Every structure is written in structure tokens, then in C-alpha cells.
Amino acid sequence: MEIASTPQQALPDTFPKYLLHHARVRPTRPALREKDLGIWQTLSWHDVEQEVRALALGLQSLGLGRGDRLAIIGDNRPRLYMSMLAAQCLGAIPVPLYQDAIASEMAFVLADAGAKIAVVEDQEQVDKLLEVEAQCPQLENIVYDDARGLRHYLNDKLHDIAEVLGSGRVLNDSKPQLFTELVAQSQAADMAIMLYTSGTTGTPKGVVHTHGSMVTTARNAAELEGLTEHEEVLAYLPMAWVGDNLFSYAQSLVTGFCVACPESSDTVMTDLREIGPTYYFAPPRVFENLLTQIMIRMEDASPIKHRLFHYFMEHARRVGTDILEGRPVGFWDRVGYRLGEALIYGPVKNVLGFSRLKLAYTAGEAIGPELFDFFRAIGINIKQLYGQTEAYVMVCVQANDKVRPDTVGVPAPGVEVKISDSGEVLFRGPGTFHSYWKREDATADTRTADGWVHTGDAGYFDDDGQLKIIDRAKDVGRLSDGSLFVPKLLENKLKFFQHIKEVVAFGDGRDFATAFINIDLSAVGSWAEKRGMAYTGYTDLAAQAPVYALLRECIEKMNRSLANDPRLAGSQIKRFLVLHKELDADDGELTRTRKVKRKFIAERYSSLINALYDGSHESAIDVEVKFEDGRSGRICATLSIMDAATFPGSAPLQNPSNKNLTDAREAA
Amino acid sequence: MNPQHKTGDVILAAENISLSFGGVKALTDISLDVREHELLSIIGPNGAGKSSMLNVINGVYHPQQGQVTWRGKPRGAIHPHEAARMGIARTFQNIALFKGMSVLDNIMTGRNLKMHANFLQQALWWGRAQREEMAQREKVEQIIDFLEIQAIRKTPVGRLPYGLQKRVELARAIAAEPTLLLLDEPMAGMNVEEKQDMCRFILDINDAFGTTIVLIEHDMGVVMDISDRVIVLDYGKKIGDGTPHDVRNNPDVIAAYLGTRH
């Protein structure tokens, strides 16, 4: 692929070279932060270079060499990020794994990748690896960062990271040039990372990227948004996820900005407030949680605060977005907004840790218009992007002044996007993946000979040139009367209600649409508390009649809005039930990135789906669940099924106004 | 479970302890010893005298008969704060924390014995008081890290769920860096996951600091899993003392728990 060459020819082309570059150009600037014993500790680029040097040489002494794979498992810890860099310095390929995956899932990835060494966070991960030791014969060594609880483990494979760092330092003292020589060998075309796809379909595949594709993509995106070495980000999303790799690793290395690691996964909110990032990525559900929390707390606030909040939020909704996007706004409206900033928006942003935020991205799922408007109205520049592991995230991104909740923006710099005849989105660009690990067949299926990559998503460009994504192409279906059925669209519309956490819609080939619902325990819980309803837990609350009535209201509201859209009026939800348990990745119902696995759920709960369509009013279910510790048990319950009112459509059902939408189905 | 390092000398010995309240005999002629570094569980049906035994050990109750020996020296009737100074810390069956204070401040109170600045210095936060508090705070942060309660550091204890309050109480107890830690039903009212966490913390404390632990617990699974030794009380009498395996097969114990066939 030809990419316009940048004027600064001297810029490094691999991450190891970037490390040396920063250690030379900005040795004292902060590179990584971590909270230790309640106090933020900072590593400068010089410190990071020293540490990575020792780590790389130490790992080399353990037998890691060019082309070998290094598994990395744990929460976002500086040492784990540095291990990633150390592996790349050796020409090895780091393979980050989802840290909350159960042992058997890890065994698959470790064996598939053929990882030789694993660097893990703590005892929890060590235990998981030792459990599946036999299934991963290639795994020769396990290095752990936190020695707690591991003192009595007598396994030759286990090494404290301090020991590895120590042997690396010794090697560095005897051969001071070795590290620089290793770094000099790294090349743009080298494989730099392997990220396993979450696998909504089939077994996970390792997506391999080269230094070249990652560096170029990260640099393009940073230039597009004007990111500098002065940014601060909080790395809190799973390291195995491509977004974290781009935002907390690659972009930090190409611009030299500082990455902070949360103290623990429970303290992210506090850490966010203390760090005050300037640049932030979160999936829509995180923004949703933030908004829900604000709203719940405002409900409990004193009447004065409550009224002030609603008055100024109303004002912000009216003029906030215009001010943010630099459109003309009347003088008094500006004065009002300033006052609101001082009294409401400023404090709200401060509580969220967004006071210094210049740019926030969201992606992965559709985001509710209300949610989007809320954050933009109080002056947070939140934008959507559309990405894939295969593209190293960046396919489309919204421009600052053209941000809308229902699109994902225009193609990112250097990326071409087209819609196939069947309505599927295809892209090609500098960030295109190298290959699927050991899966030439799958690589060839996904990427055409001339470089176009199939995304599997159905979408179209709107009049504005912005891409709209409808659903996974294979999920778009039809009801038995021929009208369009787009499950994701229904699910998203419902998920925008604060009481609903997760939805799975059914209807392909059926007479009407139905849905499984997961309530949002905190939102419905506080709703129930206000009404004095007693409940013991999720299962109990979900089964209560008032909750069902509440959800029916939500569904009917949605049905009414669907009725106005001739294409979708047919897919109003007629019957629904509330699941007795939350959908869980441990049970295989969600992917590790929390997307519903539609097919799996349909099989697992087939009796419930039958009950939704056979007119019965309740159905018994008995399923096996896995607990966090890997044991399993059974939950059984009798679920009631409720009907919701549907509304007559405003136009004939089968008059699709958009060709692409109907075509989307054929892509399946 | 591992270790060979374990169990040193007897650090606390109770000989022929009898305790009664009016006509109620809480403990009758009980002798037991606690060895350094061990994890000893006391089990028994309700009202068997388990909590009374702990109360005798840390000086809340004074037995009418019998003698407690601490590190080889006979101990007279002492007060709980004297026991604390000897290195005996405890948690309670019903949580006893300062509800309005933050988690951090509650744990800081556990460091009380380690602070020596006078009232005036502390009031002005000056000189020695300032230096001490900074050093103590570091210790407390290590404990917070150890028990994984960073997220609630600044939260008032009263707002925390029960399981976490129990953990804070444990934190305060180990903040005193005790030689002997008495835990009175640390897992009562917890779900399986919380119990597992608590077990891990108890084992880790025992392992990392070498703290001797005496534990009262009803969950037999937990007791048999984590204890080095188990003592069984019934109606104020000791009916069993040995490894979990021995105790499980002891006919008296089985009778006390399951009833005997006559």
C-alpha cells in the first residue's frame, strides 16, 4: 500500500525504535504512571527504556527470540505494557489475553499461538496457567509481576519478574550494546502483535499486525486529532482488546504521551478523577453507566440542586452542542451557558474526571442519542468511530463539526471504504492486518487479493458521506411476512432505556418479533427502592410484576416510535420475557467484549424462545452457570412471558426506502 | 495447602479454664494451647463457648479457675488493651467499627499503639505527630493493598456492604501487626464468593506475616480446608483437638454434630 510519506523522514518505523527515540528526545517526560500505596508513581521515558532493556534481555535469557510468541495476561499494569515492548525489542510477538477469561479459554489461545513464555500479573493468572499446563506444552516459562501468595509454589517454570529483570541487567552490563543492536534489527514489516478476536462466530482467531501498519495508523490518527506528548490517558480497558492497544500503547509510543494505569479494576472512577485524562476512550456502556449514576444521584439531591441541574441541563441541550461545534449562539445564551458551566457542567465534569478532556471516543456499539447529546451538551467532545481488530481500529471516524449519534463518520486518513453490492462494508488501508495466525484460509476469505477486507457488517453511506452501520450482515433477517428484521436495531433502541441492560431480539423467519431482556440491576434496584419493593437479588427483582410492567412501558414506547418508520413498523416487539440471570461471558453468552452471542443464546434458551411463540404465559428454564472460580452450578426458574401492545404502521410495510438496507439481508 | 515452615513453639497456653456467669457454665475445665504461626480453628454448636474462649484469651472475661500462659509466663487478670499491647488483636462477631469514619481512618486506629506523639503535637499535627502519621499511613496503605480495598479507601464505613465491613475490620486488626489474631466468625453472612476471598486473605496473612490465627467459624468446609488444627467445643467442654482429618473422624465430634444413635 502506498502512503504519502511524511515530511519528518527521521521518524522511527517500529515501536522499539520509538522507545529509544523518546528516551533520547524527552527522557524526563512522564511515560507511565501507576498508583502504589495510594500515591501516583511516575516512570519517565528514560526509566521505561532502562526497564524495558532489562526486561528484554532477561526474557532473552529465558529463551525468547525472534518470531517467538510471548503471552501477556493481566490488568493494565506498567510492567505488562513494558513486557509487550520488550518482546517487540527481541523481535518476538506479544499476545495479550483477556485477563478474565477462564483457564480453558486461555488454553486454546496459548496453544494456538504456541506461546513460549507468559508474563502474567499475579497468582490468579498463574493458577489458571498451571491448571492448563498440560494442554500448552510449548509454554516453557511463566513470569509473574506480583509475587503475593506464590512463595510456596514449587514449579521450575515460574519466575519472579524481579529475577528476570535482574538477569537482564547482568547481561546488559556485560554486553551494553546488545539491546541497541536488537532494536536496530526491528523492521516495519515484522509481525508486532497478535490480538485474538472476540469470536462472536466460531473459535477465536489471532489477528497479526506489523509494526508498519500499527505505527502508520497510530500516527495518522494522532495527527488527525492533534495529539501531542502532553496528553494523559488512563489505560483501563482489557489489554487484549485492539482499542487499548491503539489508544494506550501505540499512540503513546508514537506521540510520547503518558499512560496511567489504574490502581485496581475497582478504582477506575477514582483514578479517572485524579488523573483527569485529556484523551479518553470508552465503549458506550461506560458512558451509559456514568449517565445512569449521575441521574440516580441527582434524583437523591436536594430540591434546589435538583432544579438547578434540570434547568441548566435543559439550557445545555439547547445551545451546548452549538457552542462546542463553534456555531453562532446568542449573547444571553452564552452567558447562561457560562453560568451553567460554573454551577453544573463544570462540577459534573469534575466528578467524572472529565475536566481536562479534549477528546473522547466511543465505539463498538450504537450509542443512544440522549446519551450522546448529554455529554456533548456539557462540552465534552465525544465522537464515534468505527473499527475492527483487522483494521487496527481505525476504519471511520467522525470529524469534529459533524458529529451525529447515528453515524460512525467518514473514512479515517489513508483508509478507503466501500459498500459491496450485497451491502457489506469493505475497507482497505495502511492499518490492514497482516494475516490470521496459521489460518491462511480465513485470511484469504476475509481479505481479497487487491487488499479489500470484508467487515461482515451491513451498512451504507448517508447523504452526508458518513457511514451508517446497521448490524452484522448475517444477523439481518426477515419476518415471515417479508418485512425487514434488524435485531441489533431493536436491541439498541431498548438498551437506551436506563432500566434495560441487555436485550436479545428474535424474529427471523417468524411471524413477529420477541425479546429476552436483562434489567439494569442498579437502575431498576433504585427504582424499586423508591417504591418500597423488597427483593433479594437479580433473579427475584427481575421476576416481579411491577418490573414487568415497567419494561412493557419501555417496549411499547419503542413500538410506537417504530410504527412511524415504514421499514421497521413490522418488527415491533409483541412478546417478551425477563431472563432470570444476567447474560455472562463466563457462560459463553457474551463475548469478552460483552457482545451477545446470538446463536449460542438461541440454542441455550430454545425452550424459552418456543414459549415466546406458542402463546404460553410462563416457561420453566434450567441452565448451567459457571461461577468466577470456574466451578459450575445450575439455576432454574419459571419465567413469565408478557405481551406488549403494537401500533399500526403509518405507511405500507413493504416499501423499503433504502436499497442498501434491504440488500443487507442478502449479504447473510 | 503447603508449608513445612509452620508451627513453632506454644505461644499461648490455657490450662483448666472454667468460666461461669452465675449458674451458667460457659467453659468447663478447658485446656488448649496455641502454637506460633499455626491456623487454629475453634468449632462447636451455638453456645458451646467459642466466643467466651476468645474473650478469655484477650482479657475481656476473667475465668474463675485456670491459668493463661503467654509465651511461657503466667498471665494474671488483664484488660483487653493490655492484651493488645502483648500482640493480640481480634475482630468481632458483630462488626465493631466507627461507622462515620472512613475506611482509612478506621484502619489508622489500629495503628494507635504504634504512635507516641503527645496530645498537643497531634492536635497541631506538628513535629513527631506529622512524621509518625506519615509512616503509619504507609503501613496502612500496604494493608489496604494487601486486602484489596483501594476502591473504598475514603468511603465512610457505614456506607459499605457487610462483606466489605468485615474486611475493613480485619484490616484494622492486622494494622496492629499482631502476633496472635483472633477472628470471631469472619465469614458469617457471606456468600460463597465473599467467603472465598476472605479465606484467601486469612491464609495470605498467615503466610506472609507469619501471624498466628485463632478462628471461630461455622462453615465446616472452610474450617476443614484452611485450618492446621481444629478444636471442638460442646457445652463448654473440649471434645476434640487435632488435624482436620482427625477431628472429622472423632466419634465424640460426630455425635455432637449429628447426634448419636442410642
Short mmCIF file of C-alpha atoms in Angstrom, two decimals, chain A residues 35-39 123 148-152 154 263-264 266-267 270 274 627-629 631, chain B residues 2-5 138 141-142 145-148 150-151 153 192-193 196 200-201 204 207-208:
data_model
loop_
_atom_site.label_atom_id
_atom_site.label_comp_id
_atom_site.label_asym_id
_atom_site.label_seq_id
_atom_site.Cartn_x
_atom_site.Cartn_y
_atom_site.Cartn_z
CA LYS A 35 -0.64 4.25 41.86
CA ASP A 36 1.33 2.47 44.51
CA LEU A 37 0.31 2.57 48.17
CA GLY A 38 -2.08 5.40 47.42
CA ILE A 39 0.46 7.63 45.69
CA GLN A 123 -1.32 -15.64 41.49
CA ARG A 148 1.95 -12.40 46.55
CA GLY A 149 0.80 -15.87 47.53
CA LEU A 150 3.32 -17.54 45.20
CA ARG A 151 6.07 -18.08 47.74
CA HIS A 152 5.41 -21.77 48.15
CA LEU A 154 7.49 -25.15 43.53
CA GLU A 263 -4.73 1.16 40.98
CA SER A 264 -7.17 -1.72 40.63
CA ASP A 266 -12.49 -1.23 41.08
CA THR A 267 -10.85 2.16 41.42
CA THR A 270 -11.47 7.49 41.37
CA GLU A 274 -7.31 12.03 39.98
CA PHE A 627 -19.02 -19.15 38.74
CA GLU A 628 -15.99 -16.90 38.70
CA ASP A 629 -13.88 -19.56 40.36
CA ARG A 631 -16.97 -24.22 39.28
CA ASN B 2 1.60 -26.36 51.85
CA PRO B 3 4.06 -25.49 54.22
CA GLN B 4 6.71 -27.13 56.18
CA HIS B 5 7.82 -23.90 57.83
CA GLU B 138 2.35 3.99 54.60
CA GLU B 141 -1.65 1.68 52.62
CA GLN B 142 0.23 -1.61 52.49
CA ASP B 145 -3.23 -3.01 49.10
CA PHE B 146 -2.95 -6.41 50.75
CA LEU B 147 -6.68 -6.70 51.36
CA GLU B 148 -7.59 -5.11 48.02
CA GLN B 150 -8.22 0.54 47.48
CA ALA B 151 -11.52 1.47 45.93
CA ARG B 153 -10.22 3.92 50.99
CA VAL B 192 -19.65 -18.19 48.54
CA GLU B 193 -17.53 -15.74 46.62
CA GLN B 196 -13.52 -17.50 49.22
CA ARG B 200 -7.60 -16.32 50.75
CA PHE B 201 -6.91 -13.22 52.85
CA ASP B 204 -2.25 -14.91 53.00
CA ASP B 207 1.59 -16.99 55.25
CA ALA B 208 3.00 -13.55 54.54
#
